[in-house]
PDB file of C-alpha atoms in Angstrom:
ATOM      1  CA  UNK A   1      -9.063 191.850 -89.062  1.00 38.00           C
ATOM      2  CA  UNK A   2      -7.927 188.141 -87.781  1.00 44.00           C
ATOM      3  CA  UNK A   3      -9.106 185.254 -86.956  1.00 54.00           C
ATOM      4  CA  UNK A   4      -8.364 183.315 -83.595  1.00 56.00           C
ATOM      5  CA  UNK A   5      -8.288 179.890 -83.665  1.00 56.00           C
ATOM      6  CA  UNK A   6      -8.749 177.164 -80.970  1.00 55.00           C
ATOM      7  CA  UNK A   7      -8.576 173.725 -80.284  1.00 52.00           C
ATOM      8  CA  UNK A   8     -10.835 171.320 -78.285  1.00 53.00           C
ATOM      9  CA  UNK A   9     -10.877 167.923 -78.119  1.00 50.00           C
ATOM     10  CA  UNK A  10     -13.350 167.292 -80.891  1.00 54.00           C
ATOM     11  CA  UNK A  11     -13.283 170.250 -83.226  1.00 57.00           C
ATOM     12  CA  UNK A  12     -11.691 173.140 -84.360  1.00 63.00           C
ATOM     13  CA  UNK A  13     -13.450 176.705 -83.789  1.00 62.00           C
ATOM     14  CA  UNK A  14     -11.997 179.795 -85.332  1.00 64.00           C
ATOM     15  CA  UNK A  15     -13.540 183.061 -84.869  1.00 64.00           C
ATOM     16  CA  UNK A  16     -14.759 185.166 -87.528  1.00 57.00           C
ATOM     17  CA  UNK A  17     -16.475 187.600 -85.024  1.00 57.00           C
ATOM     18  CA  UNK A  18     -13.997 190.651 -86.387  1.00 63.00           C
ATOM     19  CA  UNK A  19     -14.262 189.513 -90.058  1.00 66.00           C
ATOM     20  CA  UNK A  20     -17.057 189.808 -92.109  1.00 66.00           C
ATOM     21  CA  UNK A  21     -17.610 186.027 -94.276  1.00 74.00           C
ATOM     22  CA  UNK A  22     -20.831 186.527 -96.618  1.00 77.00           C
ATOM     23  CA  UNK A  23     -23.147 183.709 -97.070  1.00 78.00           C
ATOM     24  CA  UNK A  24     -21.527 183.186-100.443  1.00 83.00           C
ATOM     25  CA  UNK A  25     -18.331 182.803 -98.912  1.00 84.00           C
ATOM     26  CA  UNK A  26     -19.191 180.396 -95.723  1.00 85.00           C
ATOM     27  CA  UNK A  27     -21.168 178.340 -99.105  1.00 84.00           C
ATOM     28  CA  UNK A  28     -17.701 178.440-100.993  1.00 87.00           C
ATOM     29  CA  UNK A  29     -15.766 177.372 -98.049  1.00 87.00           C
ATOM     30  CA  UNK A  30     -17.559 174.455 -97.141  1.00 85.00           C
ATOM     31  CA  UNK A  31     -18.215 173.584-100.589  1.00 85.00           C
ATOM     32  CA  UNK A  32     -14.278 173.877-101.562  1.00 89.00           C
ATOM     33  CA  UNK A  33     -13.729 171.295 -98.508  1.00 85.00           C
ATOM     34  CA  UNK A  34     -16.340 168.466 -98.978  1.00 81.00           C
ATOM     35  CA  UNK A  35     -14.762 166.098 -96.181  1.00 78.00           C
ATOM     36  CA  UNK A  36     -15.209 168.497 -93.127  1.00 81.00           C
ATOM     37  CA  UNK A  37     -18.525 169.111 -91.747  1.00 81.00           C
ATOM     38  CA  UNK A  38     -18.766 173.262 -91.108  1.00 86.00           C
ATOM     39  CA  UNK A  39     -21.196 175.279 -89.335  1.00 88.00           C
ATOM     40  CA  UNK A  40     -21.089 178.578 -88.301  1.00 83.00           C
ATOM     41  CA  UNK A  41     -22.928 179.692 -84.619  1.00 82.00           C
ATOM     42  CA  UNK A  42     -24.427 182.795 -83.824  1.00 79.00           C
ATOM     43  CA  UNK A  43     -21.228 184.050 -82.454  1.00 78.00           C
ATOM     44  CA  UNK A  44     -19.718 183.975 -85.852  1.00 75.00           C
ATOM     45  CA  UNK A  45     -17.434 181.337 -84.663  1.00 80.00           C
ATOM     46  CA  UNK A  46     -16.854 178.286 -87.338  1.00 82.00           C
ATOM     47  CA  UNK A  47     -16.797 175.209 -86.288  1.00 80.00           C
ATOM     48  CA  UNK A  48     -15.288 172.508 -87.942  1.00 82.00           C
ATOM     49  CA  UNK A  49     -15.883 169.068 -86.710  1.00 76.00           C
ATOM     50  CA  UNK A  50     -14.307 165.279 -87.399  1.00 73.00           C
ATOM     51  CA  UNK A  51     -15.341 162.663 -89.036  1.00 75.00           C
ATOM     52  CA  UNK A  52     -17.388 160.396 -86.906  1.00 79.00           C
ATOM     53  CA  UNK A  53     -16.146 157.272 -85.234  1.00 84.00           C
ATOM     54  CA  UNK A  54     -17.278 153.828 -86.150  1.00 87.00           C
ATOM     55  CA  UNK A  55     -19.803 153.381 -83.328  1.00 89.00           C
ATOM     56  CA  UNK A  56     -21.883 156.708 -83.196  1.00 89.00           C
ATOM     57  CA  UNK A  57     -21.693 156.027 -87.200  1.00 89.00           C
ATOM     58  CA  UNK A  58     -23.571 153.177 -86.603  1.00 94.00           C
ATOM     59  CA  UNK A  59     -25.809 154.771 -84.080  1.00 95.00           C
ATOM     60  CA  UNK A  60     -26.796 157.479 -86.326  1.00 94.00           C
ATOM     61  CA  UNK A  61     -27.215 155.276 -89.134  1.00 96.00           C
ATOM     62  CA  UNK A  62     -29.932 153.524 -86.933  1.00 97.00           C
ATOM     63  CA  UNK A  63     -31.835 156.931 -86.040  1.00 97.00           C
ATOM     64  CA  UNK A  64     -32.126 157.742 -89.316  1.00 97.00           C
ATOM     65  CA  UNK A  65     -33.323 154.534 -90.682  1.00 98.00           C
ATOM     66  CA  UNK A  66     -35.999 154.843 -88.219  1.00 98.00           C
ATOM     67  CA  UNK A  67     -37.129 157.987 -88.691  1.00 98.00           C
ATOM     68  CA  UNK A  68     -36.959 156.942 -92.780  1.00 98.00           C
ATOM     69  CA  UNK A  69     -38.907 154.038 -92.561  1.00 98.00           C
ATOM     70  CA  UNK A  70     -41.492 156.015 -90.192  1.00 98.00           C
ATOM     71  CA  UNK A  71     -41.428 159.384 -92.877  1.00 98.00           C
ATOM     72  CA  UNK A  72     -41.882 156.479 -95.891  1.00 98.00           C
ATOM     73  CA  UNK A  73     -45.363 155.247 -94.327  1.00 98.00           C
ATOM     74  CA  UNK A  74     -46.689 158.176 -93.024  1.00 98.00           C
ATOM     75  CA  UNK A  75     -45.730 160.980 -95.694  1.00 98.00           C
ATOM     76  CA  UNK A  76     -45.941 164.181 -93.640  1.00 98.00           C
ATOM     77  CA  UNK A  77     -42.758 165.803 -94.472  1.00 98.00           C
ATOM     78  CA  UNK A  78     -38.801 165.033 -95.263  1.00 98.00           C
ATOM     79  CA  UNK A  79     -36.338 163.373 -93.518  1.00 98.00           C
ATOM     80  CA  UNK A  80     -32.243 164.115 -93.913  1.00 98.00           C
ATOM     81  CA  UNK A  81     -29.315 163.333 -92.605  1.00 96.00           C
ATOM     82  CA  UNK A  82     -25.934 164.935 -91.162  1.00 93.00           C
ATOM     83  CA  UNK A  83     -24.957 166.208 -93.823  1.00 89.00           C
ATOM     84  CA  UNK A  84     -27.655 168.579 -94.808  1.00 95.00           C
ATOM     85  CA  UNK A  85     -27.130 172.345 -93.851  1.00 94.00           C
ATOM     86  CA  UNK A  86     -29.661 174.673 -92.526  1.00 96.00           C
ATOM     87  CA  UNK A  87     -29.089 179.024 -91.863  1.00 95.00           C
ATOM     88  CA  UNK A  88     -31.217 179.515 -88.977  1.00 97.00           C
ATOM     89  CA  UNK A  89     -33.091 182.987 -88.762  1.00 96.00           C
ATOM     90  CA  UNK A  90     -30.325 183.972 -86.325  1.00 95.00           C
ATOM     91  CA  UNK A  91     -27.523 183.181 -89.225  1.00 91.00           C
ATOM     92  CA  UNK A  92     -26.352 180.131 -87.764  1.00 93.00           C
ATOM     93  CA  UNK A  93     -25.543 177.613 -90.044  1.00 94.00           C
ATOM     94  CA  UNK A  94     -25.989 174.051 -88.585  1.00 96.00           C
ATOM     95  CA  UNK A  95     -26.511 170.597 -89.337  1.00 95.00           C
ATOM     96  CA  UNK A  96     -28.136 168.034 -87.237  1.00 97.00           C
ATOM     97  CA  UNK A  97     -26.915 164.471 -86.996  1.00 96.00           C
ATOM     98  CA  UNK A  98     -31.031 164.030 -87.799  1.00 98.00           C
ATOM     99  CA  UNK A  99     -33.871 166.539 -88.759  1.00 98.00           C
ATOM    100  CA  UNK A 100     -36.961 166.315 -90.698  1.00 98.00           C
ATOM    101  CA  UNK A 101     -39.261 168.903 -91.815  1.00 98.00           C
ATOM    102  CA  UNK A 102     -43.394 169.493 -92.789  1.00 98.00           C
ATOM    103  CA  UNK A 103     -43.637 168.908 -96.453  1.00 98.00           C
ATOM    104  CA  UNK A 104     -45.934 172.235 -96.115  1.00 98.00           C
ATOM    105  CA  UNK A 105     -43.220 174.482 -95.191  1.00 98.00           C
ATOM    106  CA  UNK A 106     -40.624 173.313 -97.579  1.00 98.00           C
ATOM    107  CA  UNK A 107     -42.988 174.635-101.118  1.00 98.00           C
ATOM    108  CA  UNK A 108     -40.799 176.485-102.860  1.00 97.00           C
ATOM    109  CA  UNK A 109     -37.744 175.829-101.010  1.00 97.00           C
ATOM    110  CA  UNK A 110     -34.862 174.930-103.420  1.00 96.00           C
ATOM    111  CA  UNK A 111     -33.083 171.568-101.892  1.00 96.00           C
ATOM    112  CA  UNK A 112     -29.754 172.361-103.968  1.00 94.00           C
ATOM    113  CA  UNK A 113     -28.378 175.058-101.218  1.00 92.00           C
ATOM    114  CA  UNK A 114     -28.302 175.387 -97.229  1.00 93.00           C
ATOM    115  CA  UNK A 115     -32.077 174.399 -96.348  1.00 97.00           C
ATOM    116  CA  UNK A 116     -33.102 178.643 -95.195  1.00 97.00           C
ATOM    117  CA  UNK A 117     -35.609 177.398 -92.679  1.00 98.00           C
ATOM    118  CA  UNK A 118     -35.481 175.946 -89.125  1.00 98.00           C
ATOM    119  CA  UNK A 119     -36.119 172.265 -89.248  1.00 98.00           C
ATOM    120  CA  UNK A 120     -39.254 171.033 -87.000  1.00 98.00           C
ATOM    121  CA  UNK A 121     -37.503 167.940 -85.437  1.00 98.00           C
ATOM    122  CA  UNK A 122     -33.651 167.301 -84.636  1.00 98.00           C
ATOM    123  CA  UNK A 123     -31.592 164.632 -83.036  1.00 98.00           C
ATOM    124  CA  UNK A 124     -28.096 165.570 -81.805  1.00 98.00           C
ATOM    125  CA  UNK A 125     -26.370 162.486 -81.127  1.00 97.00           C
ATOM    126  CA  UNK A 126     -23.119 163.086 -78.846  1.00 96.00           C
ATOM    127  CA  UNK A 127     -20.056 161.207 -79.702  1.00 92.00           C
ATOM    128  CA  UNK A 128     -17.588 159.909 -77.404  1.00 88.00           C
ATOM    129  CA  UNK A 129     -15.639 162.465 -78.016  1.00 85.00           C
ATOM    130  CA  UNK A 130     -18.219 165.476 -77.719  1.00 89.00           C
ATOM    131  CA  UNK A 131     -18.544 167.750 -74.878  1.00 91.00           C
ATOM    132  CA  UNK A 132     -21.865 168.224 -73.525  1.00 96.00           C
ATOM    133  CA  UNK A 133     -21.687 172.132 -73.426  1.00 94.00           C
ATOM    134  CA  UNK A 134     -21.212 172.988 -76.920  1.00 92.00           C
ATOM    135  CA  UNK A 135     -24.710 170.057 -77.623  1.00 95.00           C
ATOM    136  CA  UNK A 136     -26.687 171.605 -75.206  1.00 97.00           C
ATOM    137  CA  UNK A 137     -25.519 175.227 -76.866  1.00 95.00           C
ATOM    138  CA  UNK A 138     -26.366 173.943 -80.328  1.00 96.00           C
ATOM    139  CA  UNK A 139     -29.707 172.742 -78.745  1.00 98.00           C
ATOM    140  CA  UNK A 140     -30.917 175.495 -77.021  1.00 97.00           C
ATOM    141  CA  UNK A 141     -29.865 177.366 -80.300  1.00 97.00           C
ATOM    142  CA  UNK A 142     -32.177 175.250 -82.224  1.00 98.00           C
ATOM    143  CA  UNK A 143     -34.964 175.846 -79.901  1.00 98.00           C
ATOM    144  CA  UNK A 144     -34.650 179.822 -80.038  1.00 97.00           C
ATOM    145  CA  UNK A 145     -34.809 179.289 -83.920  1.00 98.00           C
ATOM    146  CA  UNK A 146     -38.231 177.265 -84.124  1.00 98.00           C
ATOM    147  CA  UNK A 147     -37.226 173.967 -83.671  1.00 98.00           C
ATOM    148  CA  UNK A 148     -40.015 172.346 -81.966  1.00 98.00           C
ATOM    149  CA  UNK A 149     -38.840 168.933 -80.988  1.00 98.00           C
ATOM    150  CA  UNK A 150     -35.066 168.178 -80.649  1.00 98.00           C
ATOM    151  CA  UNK A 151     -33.754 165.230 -78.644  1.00 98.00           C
ATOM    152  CA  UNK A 152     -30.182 165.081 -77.593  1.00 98.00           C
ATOM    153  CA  UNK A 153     -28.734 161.644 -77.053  1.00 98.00           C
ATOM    154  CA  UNK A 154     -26.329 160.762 -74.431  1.00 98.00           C
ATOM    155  CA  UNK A 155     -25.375 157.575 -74.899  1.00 97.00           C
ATOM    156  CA  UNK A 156     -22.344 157.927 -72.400  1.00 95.00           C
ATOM    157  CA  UNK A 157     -24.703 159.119 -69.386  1.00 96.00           C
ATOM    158  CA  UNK A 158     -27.447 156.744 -70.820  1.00 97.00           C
ATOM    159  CA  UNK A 159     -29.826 159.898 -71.114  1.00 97.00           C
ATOM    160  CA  UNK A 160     -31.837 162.263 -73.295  1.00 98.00           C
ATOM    161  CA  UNK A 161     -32.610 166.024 -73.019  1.00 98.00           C
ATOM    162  CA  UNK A 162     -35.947 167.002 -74.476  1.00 98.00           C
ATOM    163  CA  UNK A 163     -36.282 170.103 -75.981  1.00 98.00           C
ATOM    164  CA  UNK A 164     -39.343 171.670 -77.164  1.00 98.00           C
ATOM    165  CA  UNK A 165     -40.496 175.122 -77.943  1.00 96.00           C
ATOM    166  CA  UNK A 166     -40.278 177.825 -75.250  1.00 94.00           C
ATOM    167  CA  UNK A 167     -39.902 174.953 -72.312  1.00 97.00           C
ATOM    168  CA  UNK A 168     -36.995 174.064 -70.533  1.00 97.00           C
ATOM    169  CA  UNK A 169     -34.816 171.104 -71.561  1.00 98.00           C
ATOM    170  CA  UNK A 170     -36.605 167.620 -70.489  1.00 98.00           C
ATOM    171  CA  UNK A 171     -33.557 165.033 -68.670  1.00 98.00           C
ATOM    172  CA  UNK A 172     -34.402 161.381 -68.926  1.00 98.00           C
ATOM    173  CA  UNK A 173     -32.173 158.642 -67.551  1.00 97.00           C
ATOM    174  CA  UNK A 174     -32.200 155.402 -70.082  1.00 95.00           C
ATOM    175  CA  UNK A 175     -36.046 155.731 -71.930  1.00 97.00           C
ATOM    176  CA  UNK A 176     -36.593 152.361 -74.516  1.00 97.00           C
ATOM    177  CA  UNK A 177     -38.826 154.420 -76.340  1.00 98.00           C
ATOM    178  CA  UNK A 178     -39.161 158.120 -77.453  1.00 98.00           C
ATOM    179  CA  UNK A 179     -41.946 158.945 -78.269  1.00 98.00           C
ATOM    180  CA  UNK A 180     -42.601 162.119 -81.431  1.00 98.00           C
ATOM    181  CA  UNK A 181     -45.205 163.896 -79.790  1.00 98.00           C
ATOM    182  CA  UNK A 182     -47.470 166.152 -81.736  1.00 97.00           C
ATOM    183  CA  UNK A 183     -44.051 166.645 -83.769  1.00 98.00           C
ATOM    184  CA  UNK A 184     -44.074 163.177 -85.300  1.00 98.00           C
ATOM    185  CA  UNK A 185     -47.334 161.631 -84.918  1.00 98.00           C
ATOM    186  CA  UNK A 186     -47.157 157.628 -84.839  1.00 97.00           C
ATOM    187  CA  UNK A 187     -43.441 158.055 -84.417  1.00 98.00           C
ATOM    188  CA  UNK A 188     -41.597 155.768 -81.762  1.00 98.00           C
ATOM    189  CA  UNK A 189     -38.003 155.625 -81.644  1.00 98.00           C
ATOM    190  CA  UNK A 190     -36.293 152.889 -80.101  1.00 97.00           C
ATOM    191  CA  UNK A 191     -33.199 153.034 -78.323  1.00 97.00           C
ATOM    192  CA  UNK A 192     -32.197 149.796 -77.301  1.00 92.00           C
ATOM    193  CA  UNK A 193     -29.294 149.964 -80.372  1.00 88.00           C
ATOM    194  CA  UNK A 194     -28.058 153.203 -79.037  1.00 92.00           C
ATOM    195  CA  UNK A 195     -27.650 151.679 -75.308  1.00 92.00           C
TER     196      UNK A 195
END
């Protein structure tokens, strides 16, 4: 049993297809390295991704403290950031640069581990160094798991792809607003910081 490793311009993937890593041990692994951010797909492939550069830092930062201050007033669920882990129903273990969940479905979930449930809303936000294939992978992968809003921001083609349950992917070229749908009631995201 080995592992293959590859190298893109972003990330490193290394295929555990032939080997058999337990939850425990994809837990230890990312826990023993704090500074990489690891997910596992459903191919069993990890991958392992860089630190973020200054400006989609900032840009993230920005999504988040929008959806915060929108989560603080209205109350309807929880709101985390790119570091938070989630195994999907498929396996997959993934973290959105943004997600937020129904304070309903998280009763009884214990916070201190990988979150075990599909998040309701995510926002992918690509770098300048991200390919669009493996976003639009991850995407679609959220979507077969429950996700039932996800937004992928492009600010280097100045577009989004919607994504919403059991509907093909949504293109739009430069929106000012994005609105949360049924998702996120009252929830408006502005995007003139991300242009």
């Amino acid at each position: 049993m080995v592992a293959t490793v590859s190298l893109t311009d972003t990330s490193l993937a290394i295929d555990f297809s032939s080997i058999e890593l337990t939850d425990e041990q994809f837990d230890r692994l990312c826990l023993d390295n704090p500074d990489l951010r690891i997910e596992m797909n459903t191919d069993r492939k990890l991958i392992i991704m860089p630190p973020a550069f200054g400006e989609t830092g900032e840009r993230n930062f920005d999504l988040i403290v929008q959806l915060g201050i929108w989560n603080r007033q209205f109350k309807l669920g929880r709101a985390f950031d790119s570091s938070t882990g989630y195994i999907l129903p498929d396996g997959s273990k993934l973290s959105p640069d943004v997600s937020w969940i129904e304070s309903y479905r998280l009763v009884g979930i214990d916070l201190n581990q990988f979150i075990p449930i599909s998040p309701d809303f995510v926002i992918e936000l690509r770098s300048s160094t991200d390919r669009l294939p493996p976003l639009r992978q991850k995407m679609q992968t959220y979507q077969t798991n429950g996700v039932r809003l996800g937004w992928l921001i492009n600010p280097q083609d100045r577009e989004i792809e919607i994504y919403r349950l059991q509907q093909a992917a949504e293109k739009i070229a430069a929106p000012t607003i994005l609105s949360g749908e049924d998702v996120l009631p009252g929830f408006s995201l502005e995007l003139a910081t991300i242009w």
